[in-house]
Tab-separated table of C-alpha atoms in Angstrom:
chain	number	residue	atom	x	y	z
J	1	UNK	CA	-26.441	50.067	-29.905
J	2	UNK	CA	-24.984	53.427	-30.820
J	3	UNK	CA	-23.857	54.189	-34.337
J	4	UNK	CA	-20.232	54.778	-33.295
J	5	UNK	CA	-20.095	51.252	-31.852
J	6	UNK	CA	-21.473	50.046	-35.192
J	7	UNK	CA	-18.574	51.741	-36.967
J	8	UNK	CA	-16.110	50.071	-34.595
J	9	UNK	CA	-17.611	46.590	-35.006
J	10	UNK	CA	-17.938	46.994	-38.780
J	11	UNK	CA	-14.260	47.913	-38.923
J	12	UNK	CA	-13.504	44.416	-37.648
J	13	UNK	CA	-15.134	43.013	-40.807
J	14	UNK	CA	-13.588	45.314	-43.415
J	15	UNK	CA	-13.351	48.917	-44.567
J	16	UNK	CA	-16.516	50.680	-43.362
J	17	UNK	CA	-18.549	52.483	-46.016
J	18	UNK	CA	-21.740	53.211	-44.063
J	19	UNK	CA	-23.616	52.314	-40.880
J	20	UNK	CA	-27.399	52.714	-40.946
J	21	UNK	CA	-28.404	54.161	-37.603
J	22	UNK	CA	-32.132	54.351	-38.275
J	23	UNK	CA	-34.282	57.450	-37.889
J	24	UNK	CA	-33.128	58.292	-34.350
J	25	UNK	CA	-29.484	57.676	-35.374
J	26	UNK	CA	-29.395	54.786	-32.907
J	27	UNK	CA	-29.114	51.253	-34.212
J	28	UNK	CA	-32.278	49.832	-32.722
J	29	UNK	CA	-33.131	46.169	-32.235
J	30	UNK	CA	-31.107	43.032	-32.743
J	31	UNK	CA	-29.690	43.966	-36.123
J	32	UNK	CA	-27.551	46.688	-37.597
J	33	UNK	CA	-27.235	47.344	-41.319
J	34	UNK	CA	-23.714	48.208	-42.404
J	35	UNK	CA	-21.802	48.397	-45.655
J	36	UNK	CA	-18.221	47.244	-45.673
J	37	UNK	CA	-15.627	46.713	-48.334
J	38	UNK	CA	-13.629	43.520	-47.981
J	39	UNK	CA	-11.160	41.522	-50.019
J	40	UNK	CA	-13.088	38.970	-52.063
J	41	UNK	CA	-10.186	36.545	-52.280
J	42	UNK	CA	-10.322	35.971	-48.499
J	43	UNK	CA	-13.067	34.052	-46.677
J	44	UNK	CA	-15.875	36.171	-45.213
J	45	UNK	CA	-16.124	36.366	-41.449
J	46	UNK	CA	-19.066	34.472	-39.963
J	47	UNK	CA	-18.977	36.156	-36.579
J	48	UNK	CA	-17.199	38.645	-34.347
J	49	UNK	CA	-15.920	37.727	-30.895
J	50	UNK	CA	-16.003	40.885	-28.799
J	51	UNK	CA	-15.420	41.676	-25.120
J	52	UNK	CA	-18.330	44.120	-24.841
J	53	UNK	CA	-18.202	44.848	-21.113
J	54	UNK	CA	-14.413	44.737	-20.756
J	55	UNK	CA	-14.646	41.882	-18.254
J	56	UNK	CA	-12.765	39.328	-20.339
J	57	UNK	CA	-15.929	37.492	-21.404
J	58	UNK	CA	-16.300	37.467	-25.175
J	59	UNK	CA	-19.692	37.708	-26.841
J	60	UNK	CA	-20.206	36.134	-30.263
J	61	UNK	CA	-22.007	38.346	-32.770
J	62	UNK	CA	-23.195	36.522	-35.882
J	63	UNK	CA	-22.801	38.237	-39.247
J	64	UNK	CA	-25.407	37.904	-41.992
J	65	UNK	CA	-24.500	38.937	-45.531
J	66	UNK	CA	-26.919	40.103	-48.215
J	67	UNK	CA	-26.623	40.398	-51.990
J	68	UNK	CA	-23.517	38.298	-52.438
J	69	UNK	CA	-22.926	37.440	-56.099
J	70	UNK	CA	-21.162	34.156	-56.787
J	71	UNK	CA	-20.670	33.307	-53.118
J	72	UNK	CA	-19.520	29.850	-52.041
J	73	UNK	CA	-20.935	29.139	-48.577
J	74	UNK	CA	-18.691	26.093	-48.347
J	75	UNK	CA	-15.454	28.081	-48.417
J	76	UNK	CA	-16.743	31.591	-47.700
J	77	UNK	CA	-15.307	33.160	-50.836
J	78	UNK	CA	-16.849	35.320	-53.530
J	79	UNK	CA	-15.384	33.556	-56.541
J	80	UNK	CA	-17.924	30.855	-57.334
J	81	UNK	CA	-21.271	29.548	-56.121
J	82	UNK	CA	-21.604	26.565	-53.807
J	83	UNK	CA	-23.289	24.502	-56.542
J	84	UNK	CA	-20.372	25.265	-58.890
J	85	UNK	CA	-17.707	24.395	-56.325
J	86	UNK	CA	-15.094	22.015	-57.705
J	87	UNK	CA	-13.361	21.628	-54.352
J	88	UNK	CA	-13.768	18.540	-52.177
J	89	UNK	CA	-17.217	17.552	-50.975
J	90	UNK	CA	-18.978	19.262	-48.097
J	91	UNK	CA	-18.118	17.424	-44.863
J	92	UNK	CA	-20.829	15.156	-43.409
J	93	UNK	CA	-21.595	14.644	-39.716
J	94	UNK	CA	-24.077	11.889	-38.809
J	95	UNK	CA	-25.139	11.710	-42.448
J	96	UNK	CA	-25.944	15.449	-42.716
J	97	UNK	CA	-23.990	17.973	-44.766
J	98	UNK	CA	-22.169	20.478	-42.550
J	99	UNK	CA	-20.846	23.332	-44.718
J	100	UNK	CA	-17.627	24.852	-43.403
J	101	UNK	CA	-19.149	28.326	-43.228
J	102	UNK	CA	-22.827	27.517	-42.778
J	103	UNK	CA	-25.767	28.527	-44.924
């Protein structure tokens, strides 16, 4: 994936600060490292749905976050940790916890 596409996709998450294009300036492999600024009072995006080929078929690109202080995976906000969450309990499906935003 080219670095300019990384800037475009990152812009769908928040304000782009940097896109790491690797040594060859191409984002190589399955992952791309980007830095974005986003509003912490809004839930973080878990994925992007993008029509890559322009054929109307949307591809889902999962987003992985690193170094999130005080992040609640249950509600996707950066205001408290999941274990400190005073909101309602995590939903259960077939006896297993199913966090709203995954872990």
